[in-house]
Coordinates of C-alpha atoms and ligand atoms in Angstrom, one line a residue:
Chain A
M289 CA 11.7 -13.1 8.0
I290 CA 8.8 -14.8 6.2
E291 CA 7.2 -18.0 7.4
V292 CA 4.4 -19.6 5.6
Q293 CA 2.8 -22.7 7.1
H294 CA 0.2 -25.0 5.6
L295 CA -1.3 -22.1 3.6
S296 CA -4.4 -22.8 1.5
K297 CA -6.6 -20.5 -0.5
R298 CA -9.8 -21.5 -2.0
Y299 CA -12.1 -19.5 -4.3
G300 CA -15.4 -21.3 -3.9
P301 CA -14.7 -24.7 -5.4
V302 CA -11.3 -23.7 -6.9
T303 CA -8.3 -24.4 -4.8
A304 CA -5.7 -21.9 -5.8
V305 CA -3.1 -22.6 -3.1
N306 CA -3.0 -26.0 -1.4
D307 CA -1.1 -26.6 1.9
V308 CA 2.0 -24.5 1.0
S309 CA 4.8 -24.1 3.5
F310 CA 8.1 -22.3 3.1
R311 CA 10.5 -19.9 4.8
V312 CA 12.5 -17.0 3.6
E313 CA 15.5 -15.8 5.6
K314 CA 16.5 -12.2 6.2
G315 CA 18.2 -10.6 3.2
E316 CA 17.4 -13.5 0.9
I317 CA 15.9 -13.4 -2.6
L318 CA 13.4 -16.2 -3.0
G319 CA 12.1 -17.0 -6.5
F320 CA 8.5 -18.2 -6.7
L321 CA 8.3 -20.1 -9.9
G322 CA 5.3 -21.7 -11.5
P323 CA 3.2 -21.7 -14.7
N324 CA 0.2 -19.4 -15.0
G325 CA -2.6 -20.4 -12.6
A326 CA -0.1 -22.1 -10.2
G327 CA -1.2 -19.9 -7.4
K328 CA 1.7 -17.5 -7.2
T329 CA -0.5 -14.3 -7.1
S330 CA -2.9 -15.9 -4.6
T331 CA -0.1 -16.7 -2.3
M332 CA 1.4 -13.2 -2.5
R333 CA -2.0 -11.7 -2.0
V334 CA -2.3 -13.5 1.3
L335 CA 1.3 -12.5 2.3
T336 CA 0.5 -8.9 1.7
G337 CA -2.7 -8.9 3.6
Y338 CA -4.8 -8.2 0.5
M339 CA -6.9 -11.2 1.4
P340 CA -7.0 -13.7 4.2
P341 CA -6.0 -17.4 3.8
T342 CA -8.6 -20.1 3.9
E343 CA -6.3 -22.1 6.1
G344 CA -2.9 -21.9 7.5
T345 CA -0.7 -19.0 8.7
A346 CA 1.7 -16.5 7.3
I347 CA 4.1 -14.5 9.3
V348 CA 5.7 -11.6 7.6
A349 CA 8.5 -9.5 9.3
G350 CA 7.5 -11.0 12.6
Y351 CA 3.8 -10.3 12.4
D352 CA 1.0 -12.7 11.6
V353 CA -0.8 -11.2 8.6
L354 CA -4.2 -12.1 10.0
E355 CA -3.7 -11.2 13.6
Q356 CA -1.7 -8.0 13.2
P357 CA -2.3 -6.9 9.6
L358 CA -1.3 -3.2 10.0
E359 CA 2.0 -4.1 11.6
A360 CA 2.8 -6.6 8.9
K361 CA 1.7 -4.2 6.1
R362 CA 3.8 -1.4 7.5
R363 CA 6.9 -3.6 6.9
T364 CA 5.9 -4.9 3.5
G365 CA 6.2 -3.4 0.0
Y366 CA 4.1 -5.0 -2.7
L367 CA 4.3 -4.7 -6.5
P368 CA 1.1 -6.4 -7.8
E369 CA 1.0 -8.1 -11.2
T370 CA -0.3 -4.8 -12.7
P371 CA 1.3 -1.8 -11.1
P372 CA -1.5 -0.1 -9.1
L373 CA -1.2 3.4 -10.7
Y374 CA -3.8 6.1 -10.9
P375 CA -3.7 7.1 -14.6
D376 CA -4.6 10.8 -14.0
M377 CA -2.1 11.4 -11.2
R378 CA 1.4 12.7 -11.9
V379 CA 4.3 10.4 -10.8
R380 CA 5.5 12.6 -8.0
D381 CA 1.9 13.3 -6.7
Y382 CA 1.2 9.6 -6.8
L383 CA 4.4 8.6 -4.9
T384 CA 3.7 11.3 -2.4
F385 CA 0.2 9.9 -1.8
V386 CA 1.6 6.4 -1.4
A387 CA 4.2 7.6 1.0
K388 CA 1.5 9.2 3.2
I389 CA -0.7 6.1 3.3
K390 CA 2.3 3.9 3.9
G391 CA 3.0 5.9 7.1
V392 CA 6.2 7.7 6.1
P393 CA 6.6 10.5 8.7
R394 CA 5.3 13.8 7.4
N395 CA 8.7 15.6 7.4
Q396 CA 10.4 12.7 5.5
V397 CA 7.8 12.3 2.7
K398 CA 9.5 14.6 0.2
A399 CA 13.0 13.2 0.9
R400 CA 11.8 9.6 0.6
V401 CA 10.0 10.3 -2.6
D402 CA 13.1 11.9 -4.1
V403 CA 15.4 9.1 -3.0
T404 CA 13.1 6.4 -4.3
M405 CA 12.6 8.1 -7.6
E406 CA 16.4 8.3 -8.0
K407 CA 16.9 4.7 -7.0
T408 CA 14.3 3.4 -9.4
R409 CA 15.3 5.9 -12.2
V410 CA 11.9 7.5 -12.6
A411 CA 13.0 11.0 -11.6
D412 CA 12.9 12.3 -15.2
M413 CA 9.2 11.3 -15.3
A414 CA 8.2 13.0 -12.1
R415 CA 5.8 15.4 -13.8
R416 CA 4.4 12.9 -16.3
Q417 CA 0.9 11.4 -15.7
C418 CA 1.0 7.8 -14.7
G419 CA -1.4 6.9 -17.5
A420 CA 1.0 8.3 -20.1
L421 CA 4.0 6.2 -19.1
S422 CA 5.6 3.4 -21.1
K423 CA 5.3 -0.1 -19.8
G424 CA 8.8 0.0 -18.5
Y425 CA 8.4 3.2 -16.6
R426 CA 5.0 2.0 -15.3
Q427 CA 6.8 -1.0 -13.8
R428 CA 9.5 1.1 -12.3
V429 CA 7.0 3.5 -10.7
G430 CA 5.3 0.4 -9.4
L431 CA 8.6 -0.7 -7.9
A432 CA 9.1 2.8 -6.4
Q433 CA 5.7 2.6 -4.8
A434 CA 6.7 -0.7 -3.1
L435 CA 10.0 0.8 -1.9
L436 CA 8.9 4.1 -0.6
H437 CA 8.6 3.2 3.1
D438 CA 11.8 1.2 3.0
P439 CA 10.0 -2.0 4.0
D440 CA 11.8 -5.1 5.4
V441 CA 10.0 -7.4 3.1
L442 CA 9.4 -6.8 -0.7
I443 CA 6.9 -8.9 -2.5
L444 CA 7.1 -8.6 -6.3
D445 CA 4.6 -10.3 -8.5
E446 CA 6.2 -10.9 -11.9
P447 CA 8.3 -7.7 -11.8
T448 CA 9.7 -8.2 -15.3
A449 CA 6.6 -9.4 -17.1
G450 CA 6.1 -7.5 -20.4
L451 CA 9.4 -5.6 -20.3
D452 CA 11.9 -5.6 -23.2
P453 CA 15.2 -7.4 -22.7
K454 CA 17.1 -4.3 -21.7
Q455 CA 14.5 -3.3 -19.2
I456 CA 14.5 -6.8 -17.8
I457 CA 18.3 -6.7 -17.2
E458 CA 17.9 -3.3 -15.5
T459 CA 15.1 -4.5 -13.3
R460 CA 17.0 -7.6 -12.3
Q461 CA 20.0 -5.5 -11.5
L462 CA 17.9 -3.2 -9.3
I463 CA 16.3 -6.2 -7.5
K464 CA 19.8 -7.6 -6.7
E465 CA 20.9 -4.3 -5.3
L466 CA 17.9 -4.3 -3.1
A467 CA 18.6 -7.7 -1.6
G468 CA 20.5 -7.6 1.6
S469 CA 18.7 -4.6 3.0
H470 CA 15.4 -6.2 2.1
T471 CA 14.0 -9.7 2.1
I472 CA 12.5 -10.3 -1.3
I473 CA 10.0 -12.8 -2.8
L474 CA 9.6 -12.5 -6.5
S475 CA 7.3 -14.6 -8.7
T476 CA 7.9 -15.5 -12.3
H477 CA 7.0 -18.0 -14.8
I478 CA 10.2 -17.4 -16.7
L479 CA 13.2 -19.6 -15.7
P480 CA 16.3 -17.5 -16.4
E481 CA 14.9 -15.0 -14.0
V482 CA 15.3 -17.3 -11.1
S483 CA 18.7 -18.7 -11.9
Q484 CA 20.0 -15.1 -12.4
T485 CA 18.4 -13.3 -9.5
C486 CA 17.4 -15.7 -6.8
Q487 CA 19.3 -17.6 -4.1
R488 CA 16.5 -20.1 -3.6
V489 CA 13.6 -21.3 -5.6
V490 CA 10.2 -22.5 -4.6
I491 CA 8.6 -24.3 -7.5
I492 CA 4.8 -24.3 -7.3
N493 CA 2.3 -26.0 -9.5
K494 CA -1.5 -26.3 -9.2
G495 CA -1.3 -24.7 -5.8
R496 CA 1.3 -27.2 -4.4
V497 CA 5.0 -26.7 -3.7
V498 CA 6.8 -29.3 -5.9
A499 CA 10.4 -28.3 -5.0
V500 CA 12.4 -25.9 -2.8
D501 CA 16.1 -25.5 -3.4
T502 CA 18.8 -23.3 -4.8
P503 CA 18.7 -23.0 -8.6
D504 CA 22.0 -24.9 -8.9
N505 CA 21.0 -27.7 -6.7
L506 CA 17.7 -28.1 -8.4
T507 CA 19.4 -28.8 -11.7
A508 CA 22.1 -30.9 -10.1
K509 CA 19.6 -33.0 -8.2
L510 CA 17.7 -33.9 -11.3
R511 CA 21.0 -34.4 -13.2
G512 CA 22.3 -36.3 -10.2
S513 CA 21.6 -39.4 -12.0
E514 CA 23.2 -38.7 -15.4
A515 CA 21.0 -39.7 -18.3
M516 CA 21.9 -41.0 -21.7
Y517 CA 19.8 -41.2 -24.8
V518 CA 20.5 -44.6 -26.5
Q519 CA 19.2 -46.0 -29.6
V520 CA 20.0 -49.6 -30.4
D521 CA 19.3 -51.8 -33.3
A522 CA 18.8 -55.0 -31.3
Q523 CA 17.5 -57.1 -34.2
G524 CA 14.3 -58.0 -32.3
A525 CA 15.9 -58.9 -29.0
D526 CA 15.2 -57.0 -25.8
A527 CA 17.9 -54.4 -25.4
T528 CA 16.5 -53.1 -22.1
Q529 CA 17.5 -56.3 -20.2
V530 CA 21.0 -56.2 -21.6
I531 CA 21.6 -52.5 -20.9
Q532 CA 20.3 -52.9 -17.4
Q533 CA 23.2 -55.3 -16.7
V534 CA 25.8 -52.8 -17.6
P535 CA 27.8 -51.7 -14.5
G536 CA 26.7 -48.2 -13.3
V537 CA 23.3 -48.3 -14.9
M538 CA 20.4 -47.5 -12.5
S539 CA 17.4 -47.6 -14.7
V540 CA 16.3 -48.0 -18.3
R541 CA 13.1 -46.8 -19.8
S542 CA 11.7 -45.9 -23.1
A543 CA 12.5 -42.3 -24.0
D544 CA 10.3 -41.6 -27.0
G545 CA 8.3 -44.8 -27.8
Q546 CA 10.3 -45.3 -31.0
G547 CA 13.0 -47.5 -29.7
G548 CA 15.0 -44.8 -28.1
L549 CA 16.0 -45.5 -24.5
E550 CA 16.7 -43.2 -21.6
V551 CA 19.4 -44.8 -19.5
A552 CA 20.0 -43.3 -16.0
S553 CA 23.3 -44.0 -14.4
E554 CA 25.0 -43.2 -11.1
A555 CA 26.3 -39.7 -10.9
G556 CA 29.9 -39.2 -12.0
R557 CA 30.2 -42.6 -13.7
D558 CA 30.8 -42.9 -17.4
I559 CA 28.8 -45.8 -18.7
R560 CA 29.4 -45.2 -22.3
R561 CA 32.3 -47.6 -22.8
G562 CA 30.5 -50.5 -21.0
L563 CA 27.3 -49.8 -22.8
A564 CA 28.9 -49.7 -26.2
A565 CA 30.8 -52.9 -25.5
A566 CA 27.6 -54.7 -24.3
V567 CA 25.8 -53.8 -27.4
V568 CA 28.6 -54.5 -29.9
T569 CA 29.5 -57.9 -28.4
R570 CA 26.0 -59.1 -29.2
G571 CA 26.4 -58.0 -32.7
W572 CA 23.7 -55.2 -32.5
G573 CA 24.1 -51.8 -33.9
L574 CA 24.6 -48.8 -31.7
L575 CA 22.7 -46.1 -33.6
E576 CA 22.9 -43.3 -31.2
L577 CA 24.5 -42.5 -27.8
R578 CA 24.4 -39.0 -26.4
P579 CA 24.0 -37.5 -22.9
M580 CA 20.6 -36.0 -22.0
R581 CA 21.3 -32.7 -20.3
M582 CA 18.4 -31.2 -18.4
S583 CA 18.3 -27.5 -18.5
L584 CA 16.5 -25.7 -15.7
E585 CA 13.8 -25.4 -18.3
E586 CA 13.4 -29.1 -18.5
V587 CA 13.7 -29.5 -14.8
F588 CA 10.9 -27.1 -14.4
L589 CA 8.8 -28.8 -17.1
Q590 CA 9.3 -32.2 -15.6
L591 CA 8.3 -30.9 -12.2
T592 CA 5.3 -28.9 -13.2
T593 CA 3.7 -30.6 -16.1
D594 CA 1.9 -33.9 -16.1
D595 CA 2.3 -36.3 -19.0
T596 CA -0.5 -34.9 -21.2
A597 CA 1.2 -31.5 -21.2
A598 CA 4.8 -32.8 -21.4
A599 CA 4.8 -32.1 -25.1
A600 CA 4.5 -28.4 -24.5
P601 CA 7.5 -26.6 -26.0
A602 CA 10.1 -25.4 -23.5
G603 CA 11.1 -21.9 -24.2
E604 CA 12.0 -18.5 -22.7
D605 CA 8.4 -17.8 -22.2
L606 CA 6.7 -21.0 -21.3
H607 CA 3.2 -19.9 -20.6
A608 CA 2.9 -16.5 -22.3
Chain B
M281 CA -6.9 10.9 10.7
R282 CA -3.9 11.6 8.6
N283 CA -4.7 8.5 6.5
V284 CA -8.3 9.7 6.0
M285 CA -7.0 13.1 4.9
A286 CA -4.6 11.5 2.5
I287 CA -7.3 9.4 0.8
A288 CA -9.8 12.4 0.8
Q289 CA -7.1 14.6 -0.8
K290 CA -6.4 12.0 -3.4
E291 CA -10.1 11.6 -4.2
I292 CA -10.5 15.4 -4.6
K293 CA -7.4 15.6 -6.8
A294 CA -8.9 12.9 -8.9
Y295 CA -12.1 14.8 -9.4
F296 CA -10.4 18.1 -10.2
D297 CA -7.6 16.6 -12.3
S298 CA -10.0 15.2 -14.7
P299 CA -12.9 17.1 -16.4
I300 CA -15.5 15.3 -14.2
A301 CA -15.7 17.9 -11.5
Y302 CA -16.0 20.8 -13.9
V303 CA -18.6 19.0 -16.0
F304 CA -20.7 18.3 -12.9
I305 CA -20.4 21.8 -11.5
G306 CA -21.3 23.3 -14.9
F307 CA -24.2 20.9 -15.3
F308 CA -25.4 21.6 -11.8
A309 CA -25.0 25.4 -12.1
L310 CA -27.1 25.3 -15.3
L311 CA -30.0 23.3 -13.9
F312 CA -30.0 25.2 -10.6
G313 CA -29.8 28.5 -12.6
Y314 CA -32.9 27.3 -14.6
F315 CA -34.9 26.5 -11.5
F316 CA -33.7 29.8 -9.9
V317 CA -34.9 31.9 -12.8
A318 CA -38.1 30.0 -13.3
L319 CA -39.1 30.3 -9.6
L320 CA -37.9 33.8 -9.3
S321 CA -40.0 35.0 -12.2
A322 CA -43.0 33.2 -10.9
F323 CA -42.4 34.8 -7.6
T324 CA -42.1 38.3 -8.9
T325 CA -45.2 38.0 -11.0
Q326 CA -47.1 36.8 -8.0
S327 CA -45.9 39.4 -5.7
M328 CA -46.6 42.1 -8.3
Q329 CA -50.2 40.9 -8.5
M330 CA -50.4 40.8 -4.7
M331 CA -49.1 44.4 -4.4
M332 CA -51.5 45.6 -7.1
Q333 CA -54.4 44.1 -5.2
G334 CA -53.1 46.0 -2.2
G335 CA -52.0 42.9 -0.2
G336 CA -48.8 42.7 1.7
S337 CA -45.6 41.4 0.2
M338 CA -44.8 37.8 -0.1
N339 CA -42.2 36.0 2.1
V340 CA -39.0 35.3 0.1
N341 CA -38.0 32.5 2.3
Q342 CA -41.2 30.6 2.2
Q343 CA -42.3 31.3 -1.4
L344 CA -38.9 31.2 -3.1
I345 CA -36.0 29.9 -1.2
S346 CA -37.7 26.9 0.3
P347 CA -39.1 25.5 -3.0
L348 CA -35.8 26.3 -4.7
F349 CA -33.9 24.1 -2.3
L350 CA -36.5 21.3 -2.5
N351 CA -36.1 21.3 -6.2
T352 CA -32.3 21.3 -5.8
S353 CA -32.7 17.9 -4.2
V354 CA -33.9 16.6 -7.5
I355 CA -30.9 17.8 -9.3
I356 CA -28.7 16.2 -6.7
L357 CA -30.5 13.0 -7.3
F358 CA -29.2 13.1 -10.9
V359 CA -25.7 14.3 -10.2
L360 CA -24.5 12.4 -7.2
P361 CA -24.6 8.9 -8.7
S362 CA -22.0 10.0 -11.2
I363 CA -19.8 11.4 -8.4
T364 CA -19.9 8.2 -6.3
M365 CA -19.9 5.6 -9.1
R366 CA -16.1 5.5 -9.5
T367 CA -15.1 5.6 -5.8
Y368 CA -14.7 1.8 -5.5
A369 CA -15.7 0.4 -8.8
E370 CA -12.8 2.1 -10.6
E371 CA -10.2 1.1 -8.0
K372 CA -11.3 -2.5 -8.4
R373 CA -11.3 -2.4 -12.1
S374 CA -7.8 -0.8 -12.4
G375 CA -6.3 -2.8 -9.6
T376 CA -5.4 0.2 -7.4
I377 CA -7.6 -1.3 -4.7
E378 CA -4.6 -3.7 -4.2
L379 CA -2.5 -0.7 -3.2
L380 CA -5.1 0.5 -0.7
L381 CA -5.8 -2.8 0.8
T382 CA -2.2 -3.7 1.3
S383 CA -1.3 -0.4 2.8
P384 CA -1.4 0.0 6.6
L385 CA -4.9 1.5 6.5
T386 CA -8.1 0.3 8.1
D387 CA -11.2 -0.2 6.0
V388 CA -12.9 2.6 7.9
E389 CA -10.1 5.0 7.1
I390 CA -10.4 4.2 3.4
I391 CA -14.2 4.6 3.4
L392 CA -14.2 7.8 5.4
G393 CA -11.5 9.2 3.1
K394 CA -13.7 8.5 0.1
F395 CA -16.8 9.8 1.8
F396 CA -15.2 13.1 2.6
G397 CA -13.6 13.3 -0.8
A398 CA -17.1 13.0 -2.5
M399 CA -18.6 15.3 0.1
T400 CA -16.1 18.0 -0.8
L401 CA -17.0 17.9 -4.4
Y402 CA -20.7 17.9 -3.4
A403 CA -20.0 20.9 -1.2
A404 CA -18.3 22.7 -4.1
L405 CA -21.5 22.1 -6.2
L406 CA -23.6 23.6 -3.4
A407 CA -21.2 26.5 -3.1
V408 CA -22.1 27.5 -6.7
T409 CA -25.7 28.2 -5.5
L410 CA -24.3 30.7 -3.0
I411 CA -24.0 33.1 -6.0
H412 CA -27.7 32.9 -6.8
I413 CA -28.8 33.1 -3.1
G414 CA -26.4 35.9 -2.6
T415 CA -28.2 38.1 -5.2
L416 CA -31.4 37.6 -3.3
F417 CA -29.7 39.2 -0.3
I418 CA -28.5 42.1 -2.4
F419 CA -31.9 42.8 -3.8
G420 CA -34.1 41.7 -1.0
K421 CA -34.1 41.0 2.7
P422 CA -34.6 37.3 3.2
E423 CA -34.1 35.8 6.6
I424 CA -30.6 34.2 6.9
W425 CA -31.4 31.4 9.4
P426 CA -33.6 29.3 7.1
V427 CA -30.9 29.6 4.4
V428 CA -28.3 28.3 6.8
T429 CA -30.4 25.3 7.9
S430 CA -31.3 24.6 4.2
Y431 CA -27.6 24.2 3.3
L432 CA -27.1 22.0 6.4
G433 CA -30.1 19.9 5.3
L434 CA -28.8 19.7 1.8
L435 CA -25.4 18.6 3.0
L436 CA -26.8 15.9 5.2
M437 CA -29.2 14.7 2.6
G438 CA -26.3 14.6 0.1
G439 CA -24.3 12.6 2.8
C440 CA -27.0 9.9 2.7
F441 CA -26.9 9.7 -1.0
V442 CA -23.0 9.6 -1.0
S443 CA -22.9 6.8 1.6
L444 CA -25.5 4.9 -0.4
G445 CA -23.5 5.5 -3.6
L446 CA -20.3 4.3 -2.0
L447 CA -22.0 1.1 -0.9
I448 CA -23.3 0.4 -4.4
S449 CA -19.9 1.3 -6.0
S450 CA -18.2 -1.2 -3.6
L451 CA -20.4 -3.9 -5.0
T452 CA -19.3 -3.8 -8.6
K453 CA -16.3 -3.3 -10.8
N454 CA -18.3 -1.4 -13.4
Q455 CA -18.7 2.3 -13.0
I456 CA -21.7 2.5 -15.3
V457 CA -23.5 -0.2 -13.5
A458 CA -22.8 1.5 -10.2
A459 CA -24.2 4.8 -11.5
M460 CA -27.3 3.2 -12.9
V461 CA -28.1 1.2 -9.8
T462 CA -27.4 4.2 -7.5
F463 CA -29.6 6.4 -9.6
A464 CA -32.4 3.8 -9.5
V465 CA -32.2 3.4 -5.7
F466 CA -32.2 7.2 -5.3
L467 CA -35.2 7.5 -7.5
L468 CA -37.0 4.8 -5.5
L469 CA -36.3 6.6 -2.3
W470 CA -37.5 9.8 -3.8
V471 CA -40.7 8.3 -5.3
I472 CA -41.6 7.1 -1.8
D473 CA -42.6 10.7 -1.2
W474 CA -45.4 10.7 -3.7
I475 CA -46.5 7.2 -2.9
S476 CA -46.9 8.2 0.7
Q477 CA -49.5 10.7 -0.3
F478 CA -51.9 8.0 -1.6
T479 CA -51.7 5.6 1.3
G480 CA -53.4 5.4 4.6
P481 CA -52.3 7.6 7.5
T482 CA -50.1 5.0 9.3
T483 CA -48.3 3.8 6.1
Q484 CA -47.9 7.4 5.2
Q485 CA -46.2 8.2 8.5
V486 CA -43.8 5.3 8.0
L487 CA -43.0 6.0 4.3
M488 CA -42.5 9.7 5.1
Y489 CA -40.0 8.8 7.7
V490 CA -38.1 6.5 5.4
S491 CA -38.0 9.0 2.5
I492 CA -34.7 10.9 2.4
T493 CA -36.1 14.0 0.9
Q494 CA -39.1 14.4 3.3
H495 CA -36.7 15.2 6.0
L496 CA -35.3 18.1 4.1
D497 CA -38.6 19.9 4.3
D498 CA -38.2 21.2 7.8
F499 CA -34.6 22.3 7.2
T500 CA -35.7 24.5 4.3
R501 CA -38.1 26.2 6.6
G502 CA -35.5 27.0 9.2
V503 CA -36.5 24.2 11.6
L504 CA -33.7 22.2 13.1
D505 CA -35.4 19.1 14.5
T506 CA -33.3 16.4 16.2
K507 CA -35.6 13.8 14.6
H508 CA -34.2 14.7 11.2
L509 CA -30.6 15.1 12.4
V510 CA -30.8 11.6 13.9
Y511 CA -32.3 10.2 10.8
Y512 CA -29.7 11.6 8.5
A513 CA -26.8 10.8 10.8
S514 CA -27.9 7.2 11.3
F515 CA -28.6 6.8 7.5
I516 CA -25.0 8.0 6.7
G517 CA -23.5 5.9 9.5
F518 CA -25.4 2.8 8.4
G519 CA -24.5 3.2 4.8
L520 CA -20.8 3.6 5.6
F521 CA -21.0 0.6 7.9
L522 CA -22.5 -1.6 5.2
T523 CA -19.8 -0.4 2.9
T524 CA -17.1 -1.7 5.3
R525 CA -18.9 -5.0 5.4
S526 CA -19.1 -5.1 1.6
V527 CA -15.4 -4.4 1.2
D528 CA -14.5 -7.0 3.9
S529 CA -16.6 -9.7 2.4
E530 CA -15.1 -9.0 -1.0
R531 CA -11.8 -9.8 0.7
W532 CA -12.9 -13.2 1.9
R533 CA -14.3 -14.1 -1.4
G534 CA -11.1 -13.0 -3.1
Ligands
ADP107 N1 -10.5 -14.0 -7.6 C1 -10.5 -15.2 -8.1 N2 -11.6 -15.9 -8.1 C2 -11.7 -17.2 -8.5 N3 -10.6 -17.9 -8.9 C3 -9.4 -17.3 -8.9 C4 -9.3 -15.9 -8.5 N4 -8.0 -15.5 -8.6 C5 -7.3 -16.6 -9.0 N5 -8.2 -17.7 -9.2 C6 -7.8 -19.0 -9.7 O1 -6.8 -19.5 -8.8 C7 -5.8 -20.2 -9.5 C8 -4.4 -19.5 -9.2 O2 -4.4 -18.3 -9.7 P1 -3.2 -17.3 -9.4 O3 -2.9 -17.2 -8.0 O4 -3.5 -16.0 -10.1 O5 -2.0 -18.0 -10.2 P2 -0.6 -17.4 -10.8 O6 -0.4 -16.1 -10.2 O7 0.4 -18.4 -10.4 O8 -0.9 -17.3 -12.3 C9 -6.2 -20.1 -11.0 O9 -6.8 -21.3 -11.3 C10 -7.1 -18.9 -11.1 O10 -8.0 -19.2 -12.1
MG108 MG1 -0.1 -14.3 -11.2

């Protein structure tokens, strides 16, 4: 349904998107995950025909966005980062206007506006001016605007940004309901969003794709080699060498620069017994031994940050 | 065509939903009314004098209506920049331009929609003056033809200003900057008129042809010259064309 090949976007000297390729199948929800400035918005703006790519091609709903922009746009709904509302217009008037310019047939405009307002739960605000809406409603009217012409493809740029937790849950629910009949790309810099809504994730950083997989696989892959945090009182000897010999251990490296070691092992193999025995038989002290679990947050951080930024706190809102 | 209409309607709604339209119409009516009264009283004094001296009556069209419309062009100079300033600048600032540019619309449809939207408000301004001109018909017997051509001329001249205003608005995110620059350019085009009077005959010809307001002269005297029609039509067309180029290049720059 969406095919992006070797897409690049440069703003003068700034490369915002660098050789990005990915596919989205029909009915799929793809999460587009990356910190601020990763190039999510730029990619989406190319996909929606807002601006042309510097290099590469994008095919949306069967049409090249450069070659046949009108055909592609007819089949695409887009919610930009800030919902594109006219503050002086009333919600119903606004949606009617959008329906017209999206090419909804004249005799279906009213029905489509009604159905969409119902679906996005903005019907009770129909007569309110867009500028007087709360953030949550603004976002929903933005979503309604993207859905009006029942597009094959939906491109949502940070659809839950700035919403309160209740609104976030509602919006996610709505997006899930839309999958199936629509192919959806949604961008976010918040992790739980992806694991809860998306079937597949493209992680992007500094304009490059760093990983493409399902949320489960991504965590599993990085956890594939189980990691242990080990702290040993080796009385001056080199513990790394010894631990390396323990059956099942794949690699040992310093975890924190204070004597702690990160010991990676083959998946599904418990090395704790062997490791403890090796340490104790040498008369060393085993100060700490605990599994290092990587949450999706850490996966994300590991993939997207370089060493200098690795100390950045991982949290619900990484780059707010 | 439906798309052009949809955009034009949206623009008109935006003008009339906010106080802008009413402020402009009020301001315009006030200034026009002032010119009207001033010119009318001068006209009546003069024609009284002429009658007392036993001369014939003066021509309402030539002595009153024509100068009145020429003065109107000055008011338009002040009012139109504030009408066109928001057309693009505001869409860019608020991000609604993303809606327009990602909808299945061509640039030309968007620009024409905005052009006709602004022209409708401008026509509404001109419609106010029908009241004043109407009274002249009640109390006197002016010729109707020069009045018709005057309005046509004013519409076309306004069209030039609107297309220029759209172009300038498409170049910035800031409405105020758009208004100031537009006003400065209008003023320049207007000043060319005077300058032309102090130059040699050849330069004068050229400058007079360039000047937007010069071409209005014949219209107010009931003369429909293709030279002027061509000038106005190509000015408008060229302005709108440059606006499409400006919007397109903005796209490539991002
Ligand atoms: N219009 C623009 N002009 C110049 N640079 C831009 C423009 N838009 C975005 N950028 C730059 O491109 C990079 C990617 O930005 P963006 O696509 O907005 O990322 P994201 O949406 O992931 O936060 C950033 O470094 C940003 O500063
Ligand atoms: Mg963004």
